[in-house]
Amino acid sequence: MAFTVQHLLEMPLLRRARPEVLVGGDLGAREVRWVHTSEIYGISPLLKGGEVLLTTGLGLVGQGAPAIEAYVASLAAQGVAALLLELGRTFTTPPEELVAAARAHGLPLVALHGVVPFIEVTEAVHPMLITGELDVLRRADEVTARLHEALAGGTSGPELVALVAECCATTAGVYSPDGTLLLGEDVRTGGPLGSPMGPPDGPPGVAGGPPVEAAVGRHPWATLALADTREPALPRLAALCAGVVDLRLGPTSGAGRRSGAGADLVLALATGQHLPRGDVLVRARAAGLAPGAGCLVVGLAVSLRLPGATRSGLAATAEAAQAVFGAALVAEVEGELLVATTVRPLALRSRLAAFAETLDADLSATVGGGVVRVAAGPLVEDPAGLARSLPAARDALHLAARLTPSSRTVLASDVGVYRLLSGIVDDAELERFVEDQLGALLDHDARHGSDLVPTLDAYLEAGLSKTVAAQALGVRRQTLYARLERIARLLGGLDLDNRHVRTALDLALVGWRMRSSAVTRRARD
């Protein structure tokens, strides 16, 4: 089955960017051969046809209508499947010349109203284009939906394994590390329903090869085996189903995996995996995390400076957390250490400081490293609330690094306003607000390569001091005066003595900065 522009726009990653088709008819008939990202004006000679081109339009800044028309014509001549223009940093609205040229040359043009990580788009699409696994993914989606529905309904272990077998159209069994059959059918040596190792008159669909197996749990405590049916999707389904079996049965499957189970739970909650509340409570209790009288649960995020192995940081973090807080679950996610623990509410700040000092002293003495920053999410009543507290702690850690880089400990409530704005940076209403307040300046900067928006930002940051603003911008005061006059003319006046006007511009600039920093980070990555 061909992968088309319509399939691309329906991906969750692209849907979050609120795509708007400006030019283009049947996008389901536009086959995608590859996805490219480029800001180069003369990119067309490097393309071969069938590509979707992702761009912020930086290469079109300052270009007139003839040059934009030539750009579109060259892309259409190369057979480009579609042009996707991300709005926000370069253009707040699609240039009329670009839309007209796309319509004239029959090039599909899609505007993305939210910041979308281009690298994530290519990483998601290219494997599907290379391996042709679109049908496999759809099969996996169908099975995932059925299994998650069963989990939400409280399906028992035996019922879940039977459903796995039904979804995969084969027999299934769960084995302990020593080979004992725990649940399901014995597909390794032959069972009541037959097996691939059994006689040729086994159940329909069984191909007769060795079972397809997948480890259950990141720290494996069992193995899920599926009788081989030669279905291309079976290895993917086996791994998927093994994860679901671990969600339901992992906490009760042996004391030897207690630490690993706790890390798995923290990882799942921090990365947004859906877990039924009952499962979270059982798994947390099995891993040793249960709030005592007068205590609440909290998620922490830790940034360390280490000369070498992350493993040393992970072990030291776990030891320091247990020494200061008591029971604690620790996991590593993308270079950050996450901790789930309990604390008395009034002692949170002091315990957080003690934890940072304890960990810093240990790392300094052992590996020559130290603590950069520790952030705490909101206090929650039970471990299920960690699905909110852990991500909030990570957000606070990142925001503090950008806004208060000298801070050593921070609570999510300390940066609450910034977190609120960062959470709606791609919201359509915020986009319209920024456009209403700064649209004339953004368009002028995009078309002429000027710096009016950064100038206004620096002027407000300097408390309306022209001398300080000029120094921050590295320009002469006469240059600053000229820019401010141009800003006032484009905005129809600049009454910064009016509190409401100043507040609106300030908030719009915060939104602009956040969108700009997102694009900058993406370009850097």
mmCIF file of C-alpha atoms in Angstrom, residues 25-325:
data_model
loop_
_atom_site.group_PDB
_atom_site.id
_atom_site.type_symbol
_atom_site.label_atom_id
_atom_site.label_comp_id
_atom_site.label_asym_id
_atom_site.label_seq_id
_atom_site.Cartn_x
_atom_site.Cartn_y
_atom_site.Cartn_z
ATOM 1 C CA GLY A 25 -6.956 18.319 -4.128
ATOM 2 C CA ASP A 26 -6.759 14.556 -3.677
ATOM 3 C CA LEU A 27 -3.794 14.252 -1.341
ATOM 4 C CA GLY A 28 -4.572 10.552 -1.004
ATOM 5 C CA ALA A 29 -3.314 10.127 -4.574
ATOM 6 C CA ARG A 30 0.019 11.918 -3.943
ATOM 7 C CA GLU A 31 2.484 9.139 -3.119
ATOM 8 C CA VAL A 32 5.354 10.033 -0.791
ATOM 9 C CA ARG A 33 8.753 8.600 -1.680
ATOM 10 C CA TRP A 34 10.771 10.496 0.953
ATOM 11 C CA VAL A 35 10.570 13.405 3.416
ATOM 12 C CA HIS A 36 13.139 16.215 3.306
ATOM 13 C CA THR A 37 13.701 19.282 5.494
ATOM 14 C CA SER A 38 15.446 22.292 3.993
ATOM 15 C CA GLU A 39 15.592 26.079 4.234
ATOM 16 C CA ILE A 40 17.705 26.358 1.057
ATOM 17 C CA TYR A 41 16.139 28.418 -1.722
ATOM 18 C CA GLY A 42 17.811 26.390 -4.496
ATOM 19 C CA ILE A 43 16.918 22.942 -3.146
ATOM 20 C CA SER A 44 15.089 21.600 -6.233
ATOM 21 C CA PRO A 45 18.171 20.186 -8.107
ATOM 22 C CA LEU A 46 18.819 17.935 -5.112
ATOM 23 C CA LEU A 47 15.346 16.367 -5.274
ATOM 24 C CA LYS A 48 14.241 13.426 -7.421
ATOM 25 C CA GLY A 49 10.450 13.564 -7.159
ATOM 26 C CA GLY A 50 7.915 12.201 -4.724
ATOM 27 C CA GLU A 51 9.388 14.102 -1.757
ATOM 28 C CA VAL A 52 7.481 16.050 0.865
ATOM 29 C CA LEU A 53 9.498 19.175 1.686
ATOM 30 C CA LEU A 54 9.285 20.554 5.246
ATOM 31 C CA THR A 55 10.383 24.170 5.715
ATOM 32 C CA THR A 56 9.902 27.269 7.872
ATOM 33 C CA GLY A 57 10.356 29.444 4.764
ATOM 34 C CA LEU A 58 13.643 30.961 5.943
ATOM 35 C CA GLY A 59 15.050 30.714 2.403
ATOM 36 C CA LEU A 60 12.204 32.889 1.112
ATOM 37 C CA VAL A 61 12.882 35.851 3.415
ATOM 38 C CA GLY A 62 13.333 39.004 1.358
ATOM 39 C CA GLN A 63 12.452 37.247 -1.918
ATOM 40 C CA GLY A 64 10.068 38.994 -4.302
ATOM 41 C CA ALA A 65 7.102 37.464 -6.129
ATOM 42 C CA PRO A 66 9.131 36.357 -9.215
ATOM 43 C CA ALA A 67 11.699 34.544 -7.075
ATOM 44 C CA ILE A 68 9.000 32.799 -5.011
ATOM 45 C CA GLU A 69 7.199 31.797 -8.229
ATOM 46 C CA ALA A 70 10.460 30.350 -9.593
ATOM 47 C CA TYR A 71 11.014 28.433 -6.325
ATOM 48 C CA VAL A 72 7.568 26.807 -6.523
ATOM 49 C CA ALA A 73 7.887 26.112 -10.256
ATOM 50 C CA SER A 74 11.180 24.283 -9.740
ATOM 51 C CA LEU A 75 9.696 22.110 -6.973
ATOM 52 C CA ALA A 76 6.655 21.262 -9.087
ATOM 53 C CA ALA A 77 8.885 20.429 -12.068
ATOM 54 C CA GLN A 78 10.841 17.971 -9.920
ATOM 55 C CA GLY A 79 7.599 16.205 -8.964
ATOM 56 C CA VAL A 80 7.615 17.168 -5.277
ATOM 57 C CA ALA A 81 4.617 15.571 -3.562
ATOM 58 C CA ALA A 82 3.851 18.528 -1.272
ATOM 59 C CA LEU A 83 5.357 21.573 0.418
ATOM 60 C CA LEU A 84 4.696 21.905 4.176
ATOM 61 C CA LEU A 85 5.298 25.411 5.579
ATOM 62 C CA GLU A 86 5.599 25.793 9.350
ATOM 63 C CA LEU A 87 4.275 29.159 10.500
ATOM 64 C CA GLY A 88 5.497 31.096 13.497
ATOM 65 C CA ARG A 89 9.192 31.889 13.338
ATOM 66 C CA THR A 90 9.623 33.147 9.756
ATOM 67 C CA PHE A 91 6.090 33.799 8.487
ATOM 68 C CA THR A 92 3.035 34.186 10.705
ATOM 69 C CA THR A 93 0.749 33.821 7.689
ATOM 70 C CA PRO A 94 1.450 32.096 4.362
ATOM 71 C CA PRO A 95 2.844 34.624 1.832
ATOM 72 C CA GLU A 96 0.211 35.378 -0.811
ATOM 73 C CA GLU A 97 2.840 35.007 -3.537
ATOM 74 C CA LEU A 98 3.619 31.473 -2.345
ATOM 75 C CA VAL A 99 -0.038 30.413 -2.288
ATOM 76 C CA ALA A 100 -0.671 31.871 -5.745
ATOM 77 C CA ALA A 101 2.404 30.167 -7.220
ATOM 78 C CA ALA A 102 1.486 26.813 -5.669
ATOM 79 C CA ARG A 103 -2.014 27.080 -7.101
ATOM 80 C CA ALA A 104 -0.670 28.041 -10.547
ATOM 81 C CA HIS A 105 1.767 25.115 -10.682
ATOM 82 C CA GLY A 106 -0.429 22.505 -8.996
ATOM 83 C CA LEU A 107 1.916 22.012 -6.022
ATOM 84 C CA PRO A 108 0.092 20.957 -2.838
ATOM 85 C CA LEU A 109 0.806 23.498 -0.086
ATOM 86 C CA VAL A 110 0.047 22.814 3.587
ATOM 87 C CA ALA A 111 0.458 25.313 6.430
ATOM 88 C CA LEU A 112 1.447 23.965 9.856
ATOM 89 C CA HIS A 113 0.088 26.228 12.584
ATOM 90 C CA GLY A 114 2.074 24.608 15.406
ATOM 91 C CA VAL A 115 5.765 23.914 15.911
ATOM 92 C CA VAL A 116 6.503 20.356 14.771
ATOM 93 C CA PRO A 117 9.895 18.693 15.336
ATOM 94 C CA PHE A 118 10.932 18.016 11.730
ATOM 95 C CA ILE A 119 13.511 15.434 12.829
ATOM 96 C CA GLU A 120 10.767 13.440 14.574
ATOM 97 C CA VAL A 121 8.691 13.481 11.393
ATOM 98 C CA THR A 122 11.539 12.057 9.310
ATOM 99 C CA GLU A 123 12.425 9.500 12.001
ATOM 100 C CA ALA A 124 8.814 8.299 12.081
ATOM 101 C CA VAL A 125 8.197 8.221 8.312
ATOM 102 C CA HIS A 126 11.458 6.987 6.826
ATOM 103 C CA PRO A 127 11.417 3.502 8.446
ATOM 104 C CA MET A 128 7.915 2.950 7.039
ATOM 105 C CA LEU A 129 9.024 4.017 3.582
ATOM 106 C CA ILE A 130 12.139 1.840 3.734
ATOM 107 C CA THR A 131 10.577 -1.343 5.073
ATOM 108 C CA GLY A 132 7.019 -0.982 3.764
ATOM 109 C CA GLU A 133 5.676 -1.750 7.222
ATOM 110 C CA LEU A 134 2.563 0.417 7.085
ATOM 111 C CA ASP A 135 0.249 -2.618 7.132
ATOM 112 C CA VAL A 136 2.218 -4.097 10.035
ATOM 113 C CA LEU A 137 1.719 -0.901 12.011
ATOM 114 C CA ARG A 138 -2.006 -0.904 11.320
ATOM 115 C CA ARG A 139 -2.260 -4.515 12.471
ATOM 116 C CA ALA A 140 -0.374 -3.592 15.645
ATOM 117 C CA ASP A 141 -2.727 -0.652 16.236
ATOM 118 C CA GLU A 142 -5.747 -2.946 16.039
ATOM 119 C CA VAL A 143 -4.266 -5.381 18.554
ATOM 120 C CA THR A 144 -3.189 -2.536 20.857
ATOM 121 C CA ALA A 145 -6.718 -1.134 20.952
ATOM 122 C CA ARG A 146 -8.232 -4.498 21.931
ATOM 123 C CA LEU A 147 -5.643 -5.224 24.623
ATOM 124 C CA HIS A 148 -5.861 -1.765 26.193
ATOM 125 C CA GLU A 149 -9.632 -2.082 26.297
ATOM 126 C CA ALA A 150 -9.212 -5.392 28.109
ATOM 127 C CA LEU A 151 -6.766 -3.864 30.602
ATOM 128 C CA ALA A 152 -9.167 -1.033 31.367
ATOM 129 C CA GLY A 153 -11.884 -3.602 32.035
ATOM 130 C CA GLY A 154 -9.809 -5.464 34.631
ATOM 131 C CA THR A 155 -9.169 -8.608 32.566
ATOM 132 C CA SER A 156 -7.530 -11.387 34.600
ATOM 133 C CA GLY A 157 -4.153 -12.907 33.699
ATOM 134 C CA PRO A 158 -5.511 -16.083 32.060
ATOM 135 C CA GLU A 159 -8.155 -14.089 30.167
ATOM 136 C CA LEU A 160 -5.509 -11.643 28.941
ATOM 137 C CA VAL A 161 -3.253 -14.391 27.560
ATOM 138 C CA ALA A 162 -6.253 -16.014 25.876
ATOM 139 C CA LEU A 163 -7.095 -12.641 24.283
ATOM 140 C CA VAL A 164 -3.469 -12.309 23.105
ATOM 141 C CA ALA A 165 -3.828 -15.655 21.357
ATOM 142 C CA GLU A 166 -7.127 -14.588 19.786
ATOM 143 C CA CYS A 167 -5.755 -11.242 18.583
ATOM 144 C CA CYS A 168 -2.679 -12.888 17.050
ATOM 145 C CA ALA A 169 -4.703 -15.791 15.553
ATOM 146 C CA THR A 170 -2.416 -18.407 17.121
ATOM 147 C CA THR A 171 -1.669 -20.070 20.459
ATOM 148 C CA ALA A 172 0.188 -18.258 23.238
ATOM 149 C CA GLY A 173 1.985 -19.174 26.442
ATOM 150 C CA VAL A 174 3.867 -17.340 29.185
ATOM 151 C CA TYR A 175 6.984 -19.064 30.571
ATOM 152 C CA SER A 176 9.161 -18.449 33.610
ATOM 153 C CA PRO A 177 12.950 -18.109 33.126
ATOM 154 C CA ASP A 178 13.411 -21.808 33.949
ATOM 155 C CA GLY A 179 10.909 -22.800 31.244
ATOM 156 C CA THR A 180 7.867 -23.486 33.413
ATOM 157 C CA LEU A 181 4.549 -22.715 31.684
ATOM 158 C CA LEU A 182 2.830 -20.058 33.794
ATOM 159 C CA LEU A 183 -0.205 -19.204 31.667
ATOM 160 C CA GLY A 184 -1.784 -20.156 28.356
ATOM 161 C CA GLU A 185 -0.902 -23.049 26.068
ATOM 162 C CA ASP A 186 2.403 -24.878 25.829
ATOM 163 C CA VAL A 187 3.536 -23.759 22.375
ATOM 164 C CA ARG A 188 7.114 -24.940 22.937
ATOM 165 C CA THR A 189 6.468 -28.666 23.283
ATOM 166 C CA GLY A 190 2.816 -29.087 22.331
ATOM 167 C CA GLY A 191 -0.333 -28.566 24.385
ATOM 168 C CA PRO A 192 -4.062 -29.211 24.329
ATOM 169 C CA LEU A 193 -4.580 -26.885 21.352
ATOM 170 C CA GLY A 194 -1.570 -28.200 19.402
ATOM 171 C CA SER A 195 1.691 -26.306 18.762
ATOM 172 C CA PRO A 196 4.188 -25.596 15.974
ATOM 173 C CA MET A 197 6.406 -28.313 17.450
ATOM 174 C CA GLY A 198 3.591 -30.843 17.297
ATOM 175 C CA PRO A 199 2.068 -32.980 14.540
ATOM 176 C CA PRO A 200 1.215 -31.494 11.129
ATOM 177 C CA ASP A 201 -2.509 -31.556 11.854
ATOM 178 C CA GLY A 202 -2.219 -28.785 14.449
ATOM 179 C CA PRO A 203 -4.545 -25.783 14.635
ATOM 180 C CA PRO A 204 -5.343 -23.785 11.491
ATOM 181 C CA GLY A 205 -2.848 -21.036 10.699
ATOM 182 C CA VAL A 206 0.093 -22.557 12.588
ATOM 183 C CA ALA A 207 3.037 -22.712 10.219
ATOM 184 C CA GLY A 208 5.159 -25.337 11.981
ATOM 185 C CA GLY A 209 8.261 -23.276 12.752
ATOM 186 C CA PRO A 210 9.726 -22.455 16.186
ATOM 187 C CA PRO A 211 7.686 -20.098 18.383
ATOM 188 C CA VAL A 212 8.074 -16.343 18.117
ATOM 189 C CA GLU A 213 9.123 -15.150 21.581
ATOM 190 C CA ALA A 214 9.450 -11.814 23.385
ATOM 191 C CA ALA A 215 10.818 -10.963 26.823
ATOM 192 C CA VAL A 216 8.226 -9.749 29.340
ATOM 193 C CA GLY A 217 9.445 -6.663 31.229
ATOM 194 C CA ARG A 218 12.448 -4.395 30.687
ATOM 195 C CA HIS A 219 14.113 -6.498 33.404
ATOM 196 C CA PRO A 220 12.685 -9.793 32.040
ATOM 197 C CA TRP A 221 10.815 -11.969 34.490
ATOM 198 C CA ALA A 222 9.078 -14.152 31.901
ATOM 199 C CA THR A 223 8.815 -14.911 28.168
ATOM 200 C CA LEU A 224 5.740 -14.688 25.943
ATOM 201 C CA ALA A 225 5.751 -17.310 23.199
ATOM 202 C CA LEU A 226 3.440 -17.263 20.160
ATOM 203 C CA ALA A 227 3.057 -20.217 17.825
ATOM 204 C CA ASP A 228 4.585 -19.233 14.477
ATOM 205 C CA THR A 229 2.081 -18.403 11.706
ATOM 206 C CA ARG A 230 4.577 -16.806 9.313
ATOM 207 C CA GLU A 231 2.613 -13.567 9.615
ATOM 208 C CA PRO A 232 5.005 -10.629 8.981
ATOM 209 C CA ALA A 233 3.525 -8.694 11.896
ATOM 210 C CA LEU A 234 3.994 -11.495 14.443
ATOM 211 C CA PRO A 235 7.368 -10.387 15.893
ATOM 212 C CA ARG A 236 6.001 -6.870 16.374
ATOM 213 C CA LEU A 237 2.820 -8.244 17.922
ATOM 214 C CA ALA A 238 4.809 -10.502 20.257
ATOM 215 C CA ALA A 239 6.779 -7.532 21.631
ATOM 216 C CA LEU A 240 3.607 -5.454 21.951
ATOM 217 C CA CYS A 241 1.690 -8.194 23.754
ATOM 218 C CA ALA A 242 4.641 -8.903 26.056
ATOM 219 C CA GLY A 243 4.481 -5.298 27.247
ATOM 220 C CA VAL A 244 0.765 -5.613 27.989
ATOM 221 C CA VAL A 245 1.311 -8.867 29.905
ATOM 222 C CA ASP A 246 3.981 -7.109 31.973
ATOM 223 C CA LEU A 247 1.582 -4.268 32.804
ATOM 224 C CA ARG A 248 -0.979 -6.689 34.195
ATOM 225 C CA LEU A 249 1.211 -9.362 35.802
ATOM 226 C CA GLY A 250 4.647 -7.837 36.415
ATOM 227 C CA PRO A 251 4.265 -6.693 40.042
ATOM 228 C CA THR A 252 3.461 -10.197 41.317
ATOM 229 C CA SER A 253 6.071 -12.098 39.371
ATOM 230 C CA GLY A 254 8.936 -12.505 41.794
ATOM 231 C CA ALA A 255 10.825 -10.485 44.432
ATOM 232 C CA GLY A 256 14.062 -10.427 42.457
ATOM 233 C CA ARG A 257 12.825 -7.737 40.067
ATOM 234 C CA ARG A 258 11.616 -5.206 42.641
ATOM 235 C CA SER A 259 14.123 -2.472 41.723
ATOM 236 C CA GLY A 260 13.656 -3.011 37.998
ATOM 237 C CA ALA A 261 9.868 -2.951 38.349
ATOM 238 C CA GLY A 262 10.082 0.391 40.135
ATOM 239 C CA ALA A 263 12.264 1.865 37.379
ATOM 240 C CA ASP A 264 9.881 0.563 34.724
ATOM 241 C CA LEU A 265 6.920 2.155 36.499
ATOM 242 C CA VAL A 266 8.647 5.548 36.797
ATOM 243 C CA LEU A 267 9.651 5.393 33.145
ATOM 244 C CA ALA A 268 6.103 4.545 32.040
ATOM 245 C CA LEU A 269 4.506 7.329 34.087
ATOM 246 C CA ALA A 270 7.098 9.930 33.086
ATOM 247 C CA THR A 271 6.743 9.244 29.374
ATOM 248 C CA GLY A 272 2.960 9.356 29.245
ATOM 249 C CA GLN A 273 2.161 5.654 28.877
ATOM 250 C CA HIS A 274 -1.442 4.906 29.766
ATOM 251 C CA LEU A 275 -1.697 2.721 32.882
ATOM 252 C CA PRO A 276 -4.956 1.972 34.723
ATOM 253 C CA ARG A 277 -4.919 3.520 38.179
ATOM 254 C CA GLY A 278 -5.309 0.153 39.873
ATOM 255 C CA ASP A 279 -2.278 -1.228 38.056
ATOM 256 C CA VAL A 280 -0.153 1.753 39.107
ATOM 257 C CA LEU A 281 -1.073 1.349 42.758
ATOM 258 C CA VAL A 282 -0.333 -2.382 42.721
ATOM 259 C CA ARG A 283 2.974 -1.976 40.921
ATOM 260 C CA ALA A 284 4.097 0.878 43.180
ATOM 261 C CA ARG A 285 3.235 -1.117 46.286
ATOM 262 C CA ALA A 286 5.092 -4.134 44.918
ATOM 263 C CA ALA A 287 8.150 -1.934 44.321
ATOM 264 C CA GLY A 288 7.996 -0.582 47.892
ATOM 265 C CA LEU A 289 6.445 2.880 47.354
ATOM 266 C CA ALA A 290 3.429 3.602 49.570
ATOM 267 C CA PRO A 291 2.837 6.941 51.331
ATOM 268 C CA GLY A 292 2.716 6.764 55.117
ATOM 269 C CA ALA A 293 0.557 8.833 57.462
ATOM 270 C CA GLY A 294 0.908 12.551 56.796
ATOM 271 C CA CYS A 295 2.970 12.033 53.645
ATOM 272 C CA LEU A 296 2.229 12.710 49.989
ATOM 273 C CA VAL A 297 3.872 11.412 46.822
ATOM 274 C CA VAL A 298 6.110 13.588 44.650
ATOM 275 C CA GLY A 299 8.081 13.239 41.436
ATOM 276 C CA LEU A 300 11.600 14.698 41.160
ATOM 277 C CA ALA A 301 13.803 15.400 38.147
ATOM 278 C CA VAL A 302 17.571 15.620 38.567
ATOM 279 C CA SER A 303 20.186 17.059 36.225
ATOM 280 C CA LEU A 304 23.751 15.921 36.930
ATOM 281 C CA ARG A 305 27.195 16.892 35.738
ATOM 282 C CA LEU A 306 29.078 13.616 35.276
ATOM 283 C CA PRO A 307 32.450 12.948 33.694
ATOM 284 C CA GLY A 308 31.477 9.438 32.637
ATOM 285 C CA ALA A 309 28.998 6.639 33.255
ATOM 286 C CA THR A 310 25.337 7.395 33.843
ATOM 287 C CA ARG A 311 25.174 4.179 35.887
ATOM 288 C CA SER A 312 27.225 5.863 38.648
ATOM 289 C CA GLY A 313 24.748 8.742 38.692
ATOM 290 C CA LEU A 314 21.777 6.372 38.796
ATOM 291 C CA ALA A 315 23.160 4.414 41.756
ATOM 292 C CA ALA A 316 24.180 7.551 43.638
ATOM 293 C CA THR A 317 20.780 9.153 43.064
ATOM 294 C CA ALA A 318 18.990 6.079 44.385
ATOM 295 C CA GLU A 319 21.193 5.968 47.498
ATOM 296 C CA ALA A 320 20.802 9.691 48.226
ATOM 297 C CA ALA A 321 17.025 9.569 47.722
ATOM 298 C CA GLN A 322 16.668 6.624 50.084
ATOM 299 C CA ALA A 323 18.903 8.308 52.677
ATOM 300 C CA VAL A 324 16.898 11.560 52.642
ATOM 301 C CA PHE A 325 13.340 10.490 51.776
#
